[in-house]
Amino acid sequence: MAWSELKFVPNEYNDVIKAIDEKIIRLLIERKGISNGKRFFPPNEIVSAWAVEFDMDIPHINGLIHSLAESNPPTLPNGPGKLLNVLPIMKKSDIDGFEYEVTHSMQHENGSIVFIEINKSNDNENVGHIRPKLLLDVNGEREYIVRKNGAHGGGGHTQLSFMVMPRLPDSIEKLKFRLIPHAHPMESPPKEIILDKEISFE
């Protein structure tokens, strides 16, 4: 098939799925009306109970609830804007053999980019790849919207960055940072392909 050809994708939409979609839309409108722009997020014990009841991962449940809380996220057509300064944060936590550190924030005109470093505490243990299903949560005197901005790393180290809007204040004394389990609710595990055949070149 040439690259310019269009491939037909079958659409098996039916009345059963249509009825479910209509219920979801009605519930979304009802939730939006009740929340009235405020962020409503369930406590950990409720999310844990739902994970058991509905046989779902906690990161996927959090991802779904988080998406409901951002019905009208702000857009940044010109990106974060001009870099104004770098704000040191340097908050650290050690949990289950990993060191988590909120290192700093790049303070831009339209928002902040906050960086997280994650390191395996035991360097002697061989770790192939760390895949964090986490989202930064920022609590302060105002509401902050957080989006994943990037991730990279290898072995026992990874770095995450998050876009935070509006921009963080220059004083972070009244801010609380935490990482919460988070993944897209429809996300599937990545497919692993192992190439282990002998290849000869002639």
mmCIF file of C-alpha atoms in Angstrom:
data_model
loop_
_atom_site.group_PDB
_atom_site.id
_atom_site.type_symbol
_atom_site.label_atom_id
_atom_site.label_comp_id
_atom_site.label_asym_id
_atom_site.label_seq_id
_atom_site.Cartn_x
_atom_site.Cartn_y
_atom_site.Cartn_z
ATOM 1 C CA MET A 1 0.000 0.000 0.000
ATOM 2 C CA ALA A 2 1.385 3.403 -0.966
ATOM 3 C CA TRP A 3 1.815 5.994 1.772
ATOM 4 C CA SER A 4 -0.862 8.236 0.214
ATOM 5 C CA GLU A 5 -3.578 5.557 0.221
ATOM 6 C CA LEU A 6 -6.241 5.662 2.918
ATOM 7 C CA LYS A 7 -6.975 2.470 4.810
ATOM 8 C CA PHE A 8 -10.586 1.877 5.831
ATOM 9 C CA VAL A 9 -11.001 1.451 9.595
ATOM 10 C CA PRO A 10 -14.162 -0.503 10.443
ATOM 11 C CA ASN A 11 -16.572 1.234 12.810
ATOM 12 C CA GLU A 12 -18.807 -1.188 14.690
ATOM 13 C CA TYR A 13 -20.708 1.442 16.692
ATOM 14 C CA ASN A 14 -24.049 0.118 17.904
ATOM 15 C CA ASP A 15 -27.018 0.988 20.133
ATOM 16 C CA VAL A 16 -25.511 -0.640 23.242
ATOM 17 C CA ILE A 17 -22.336 1.474 23.039
ATOM 18 C CA LYS A 18 -24.426 4.543 22.120
ATOM 19 C CA ALA A 19 -26.505 4.149 25.313
ATOM 20 C CA ILE A 20 -23.352 3.877 27.430
ATOM 21 C CA ASP A 21 -21.823 6.956 25.748
ATOM 22 C CA GLU A 22 -24.984 8.975 26.421
ATOM 23 C CA LYS A 23 -24.843 8.023 30.129
ATOM 24 C CA ILE A 24 -21.190 9.047 30.308
ATOM 25 C CA ILE A 25 -21.903 12.415 28.668
ATOM 26 C CA ARG A 26 -24.816 13.113 31.050
ATOM 27 C CA LEU A 27 -22.675 12.213 34.080
ATOM 28 C CA LEU A 28 -19.803 14.397 32.856
ATOM 29 C CA ILE A 29 -22.152 17.371 32.475
ATOM 30 C CA GLU A 30 -23.645 16.706 35.926
ATOM 31 C CA ARG A 31 -20.185 16.452 37.548
ATOM 32 C CA LYS A 32 -18.994 19.617 35.824
ATOM 33 C CA GLY A 33 -22.051 21.512 37.074
ATOM 34 C CA ILE A 34 -21.573 20.339 40.664
ATOM 35 C CA SER A 35 -17.819 20.967 40.751
ATOM 36 C CA ASN A 36 -18.250 24.462 39.263
ATOM 37 C CA GLY A 37 -14.598 24.768 38.293
ATOM 38 C CA LYS A 38 -13.233 23.417 41.579
ATOM 39 C CA ARG A 39 -10.912 20.434 41.797
ATOM 40 C CA PHE A 40 -12.495 17.393 43.433
ATOM 41 C CA PHE A 41 -10.207 14.403 43.984
ATOM 42 C CA PRO A 42 -10.987 11.305 46.092
ATOM 43 C CA PRO A 43 -8.743 10.333 49.041
ATOM 44 C CA ASN A 44 -6.370 7.362 48.738
ATOM 45 C CA GLU A 45 -8.579 4.944 50.655
ATOM 46 C CA ILE A 46 -11.498 5.470 48.255
ATOM 47 C CA VAL A 47 -9.259 5.033 45.201
ATOM 48 C CA SER A 48 -7.791 1.849 46.712
ATOM 49 C CA ALA A 49 -11.294 0.445 47.307
ATOM 50 C CA TRP A 50 -12.292 1.254 43.702
ATOM 51 C CA ALA A 51 -9.156 -0.482 42.423
ATOM 52 C CA VAL A 52 -10.306 -3.697 44.108
ATOM 53 C CA GLU A 53 -13.992 -3.321 43.217
ATOM 54 C CA PHE A 54 -13.439 -2.524 39.534
ATOM 55 C CA ASP A 55 -10.204 -4.508 39.057
ATOM 56 C CA MET A 56 -8.288 -1.438 37.861
ATOM 57 C CA ASP A 57 -4.825 -0.103 38.575
ATOM 58 C CA ILE A 58 -4.705 2.881 40.947
ATOM 59 C CA PRO A 59 -2.707 4.996 38.414
ATOM 60 C CA HIS A 60 -5.447 4.461 35.808
ATOM 61 C CA ILE A 61 -8.214 5.472 38.244
ATOM 62 C CA ASN A 62 -6.274 8.593 39.248
ATOM 63 C CA GLY A 63 -5.689 9.403 35.572
ATOM 64 C CA LEU A 64 -9.413 9.176 34.863
ATOM 65 C CA ILE A 65 -10.425 11.345 37.850
ATOM 66 C CA HIS A 66 -7.670 13.841 37.035
ATOM 67 C CA SER A 67 -8.965 14.190 33.468
ATOM 68 C CA LEU A 68 -12.454 14.923 34.812
ATOM 69 C CA ALA A 69 -11.062 17.719 36.982
ATOM 70 C CA GLU A 70 -9.543 19.414 33.928
ATOM 71 C CA SER A 71 -12.585 20.013 31.773
ATOM 72 C CA ASN A 72 -11.216 23.297 30.403
ATOM 73 C CA PRO A 73 -7.418 23.266 30.758
ATOM 74 C CA PRO A 74 -5.656 26.449 29.692
ATOM 75 C CA THR A 75 -3.789 26.412 26.412
ATOM 76 C CA LEU A 76 -0.326 27.838 25.814
ATOM 77 C CA PRO A 77 -0.140 28.603 22.078
ATOM 78 C CA ASN A 78 3.341 30.088 22.461
ATOM 79 C CA GLY A 79 4.594 27.514 24.946
ATOM 80 C CA PRO A 80 5.700 28.457 28.454
ATOM 81 C CA GLY A 81 7.101 31.778 27.225
ATOM 82 C CA LYS A 82 10.341 33.522 28.082
ATOM 83 C CA LEU A 83 12.504 32.023 30.832
ATOM 84 C CA LEU A 84 12.571 34.427 33.780
ATOM 85 C CA ASN A 85 14.666 32.614 36.405
ATOM 86 C CA VAL A 86 15.454 29.262 38.012
ATOM 87 C CA LEU A 87 13.825 28.497 41.359
ATOM 88 C CA PRO A 88 15.644 25.979 43.630
ATOM 89 C CA ILE A 89 13.258 23.600 45.414
ATOM 90 C CA MET A 90 15.400 20.702 46.704
ATOM 91 C CA LYS A 91 12.797 18.551 48.456
ATOM 92 C CA LYS A 92 13.645 14.869 48.933
ATOM 93 C CA SER A 93 11.912 11.659 49.969
ATOM 94 C CA ASP A 94 13.140 8.037 50.222
ATOM 95 C CA ILE A 95 10.529 5.312 49.668
ATOM 96 C CA ASP A 96 10.870 1.593 48.889
ATOM 97 C CA GLY A 97 14.480 1.743 47.766
ATOM 98 C CA PHE A 98 14.125 4.838 45.580
ATOM 99 C CA GLU A 99 15.170 8.443 46.177
ATOM 100 C CA TYR A 100 12.756 11.074 44.865
ATOM 101 C CA GLU A 101 13.879 14.686 44.642
ATOM 102 C CA VAL A 102 12.076 17.803 43.445
ATOM 103 C CA THR A 103 15.169 19.670 42.309
ATOM 104 C CA HIS A 104 14.154 22.972 40.722
ATOM 105 C CA SER A 105 11.662 24.887 38.645
ATOM 106 C CA MET A 106 12.340 26.770 35.418
ATOM 107 C CA GLN A 107 10.204 29.884 35.905
ATOM 108 C CA HIS A 108 8.697 31.016 32.588
ATOM 109 C CA GLU A 109 6.249 33.802 31.758
ATOM 110 C CA ASN A 110 3.238 31.484 31.370
ATOM 111 C CA GLY A 111 4.080 28.712 33.806
ATOM 112 C CA SER A 112 6.741 26.682 35.563
ATOM 113 C CA ILE A 113 8.547 23.533 34.475
ATOM 114 C CA VAL A 114 9.295 21.478 37.596
ATOM 115 C CA PHE A 115 11.947 18.728 37.507
ATOM 116 C CA ILE A 116 11.942 15.477 39.480
ATOM 117 C CA GLU A 117 14.957 13.159 39.829
ATOM 118 C CA ILE A 118 14.371 9.480 40.724
ATOM 119 C CA ASN A 119 17.311 7.247 41.644
ATOM 120 C CA LYS A 120 17.586 3.647 42.819
ATOM 121 C CA SER A 121 19.116 3.716 46.288
ATOM 122 C CA ASN A 122 21.132 0.521 45.778
ATOM 123 C CA ASP A 123 23.459 1.151 42.831
ATOM 124 C CA ASN A 124 24.696 -2.438 42.966
ATOM 125 C CA GLU A 125 21.323 -3.829 41.880
ATOM 126 C CA ASN A 126 20.901 -4.121 38.111
ATOM 127 C CA VAL A 127 17.796 -2.236 36.935
ATOM 128 C CA GLY A 128 16.907 -2.358 33.260
ATOM 129 C CA HIS A 129 14.372 0.459 33.087
ATOM 130 C CA ILE A 130 12.250 2.550 35.470
ATOM 131 C CA ARG A 131 8.755 3.375 34.183
ATOM 132 C CA PRO A 132 7.109 5.797 36.643
ATOM 133 C CA LYS A 133 3.327 6.154 36.477
ATOM 134 C CA LEU A 134 3.310 9.381 38.457
ATOM 135 C CA LEU A 135 1.952 12.902 38.286
ATOM 136 C CA LEU A 136 3.128 15.901 40.279
ATOM 137 C CA ASP A 137 0.517 17.419 42.575
ATOM 138 C CA VAL A 138 1.034 20.983 43.828
ATOM 139 C CA ASN A 139 -1.028 22.324 46.737
ATOM 140 C CA GLY A 140 -0.962 25.966 47.723
ATOM 141 C CA GLU A 141 -3.154 29.004 48.243
ATOM 142 C CA ARG A 142 -4.371 28.776 44.631
ATOM 143 C CA GLU A 143 -5.292 26.009 42.192
ATOM 144 C CA TYR A 144 -2.494 24.646 40.002
ATOM 145 C CA ILE A 145 -2.924 22.661 36.814
ATOM 146 C CA VAL A 146 -0.145 20.156 36.162
ATOM 147 C CA ARG A 147 0.704 18.333 32.936
ATOM 148 C CA LYS A 148 3.457 15.874 32.163
ATOM 149 C CA ASN A 149 6.164 17.630 30.182
ATOM 150 C CA GLY A 150 8.796 14.954 29.573
ATOM 151 C CA ALA A 151 10.682 11.935 30.883
ATOM 152 C CA HIS A 152 14.011 10.272 30.191
ATOM 153 C CA GLY A 153 16.562 8.081 31.870
ATOM 154 C CA GLY A 154 18.063 4.633 32.010
ATOM 155 C CA GLY A 155 19.241 2.010 34.453
ATOM 156 C CA GLY A 156 18.405 3.030 38.004
ATOM 157 C CA HIS A 157 17.788 6.696 37.164
ATOM 158 C CA THR A 158 15.007 8.687 35.540
ATOM 159 C CA GLN A 159 14.059 12.353 35.309
ATOM 160 C CA LEU A 160 10.516 13.706 35.003
ATOM 161 C CA SER A 161 9.416 17.225 34.189
ATOM 162 C CA PHE A 162 5.976 18.762 34.646
ATOM 163 C CA MET A 163 4.385 21.953 33.341
ATOM 164 C CA VAL A 164 2.648 23.805 36.183
ATOM 165 C CA MET A 165 0.166 26.630 35.537
ATOM 166 C CA PRO A 166 0.032 29.331 36.730
ATOM 167 C CA ARG A 167 3.704 29.979 37.460
ATOM 168 C CA LEU A 168 4.899 29.019 40.953
ATOM 169 C CA PRO A 169 5.554 31.901 43.362
ATOM 170 C CA ASP A 170 9.151 32.847 44.126
ATOM 171 C CA SER A 171 8.606 31.703 47.719
ATOM 172 C CA ILE A 172 7.605 28.023 48.031
ATOM 173 C CA GLU A 173 7.172 27.961 51.829
ATOM 174 C CA LYS A 174 3.391 27.526 51.541
ATOM 175 C CA LEU A 175 3.529 24.973 48.733
ATOM 176 C CA LYS A 176 3.293 21.215 49.194
ATOM 177 C CA PHE A 177 4.591 18.869 46.510
ATOM 178 C CA ARG A 178 3.707 15.210 46.131
ATOM 179 C CA LEU A 179 3.747 12.549 43.437
ATOM 180 C CA ILE A 180 0.517 10.636 42.914
ATOM 181 C CA PRO A 181 -0.035 7.404 40.929
ATOM 182 C CA HIS A 182 -1.254 8.438 37.484
ATOM 183 C CA ALA A 183 -1.694 6.852 34.064
ATOM 184 C CA HIS A 184 -4.048 7.336 31.136
ATOM 185 C CA PRO A 185 -7.135 5.180 31.898
ATOM 186 C CA MET A 186 -7.104 3.630 28.396
ATOM 187 C CA GLU A 187 -3.363 3.035 28.370
ATOM 188 C CA SER A 188 -2.222 -0.466 27.425
ATOM 189 C CA PRO A 189 1.082 -1.993 28.517
ATOM 190 C CA PRO A 190 3.766 -1.340 25.902
ATOM 191 C CA LYS A 191 4.321 -4.247 23.536
ATOM 192 C CA GLU A 192 7.734 -5.806 23.938
ATOM 193 C CA ILE A 193 9.423 -7.191 20.826
ATOM 194 C CA ILE A 194 12.521 -9.334 21.328
ATOM 195 C CA LEU A 195 14.880 -9.672 18.396
ATOM 196 C CA ASP A 196 16.987 -12.763 19.061
ATOM 197 C CA LYS A 197 17.527 -14.418 15.660
ATOM 198 C CA GLU A 198 20.911 -14.661 14.000
ATOM 199 C CA ILE A 199 21.171 -12.169 11.147
ATOM 200 C CA SER A 200 23.642 -12.623 8.309
ATOM 201 C CA PHE A 201 24.576 -9.838 5.911
ATOM 202 C CA GLU A 202 25.833 -10.729 2.433
#
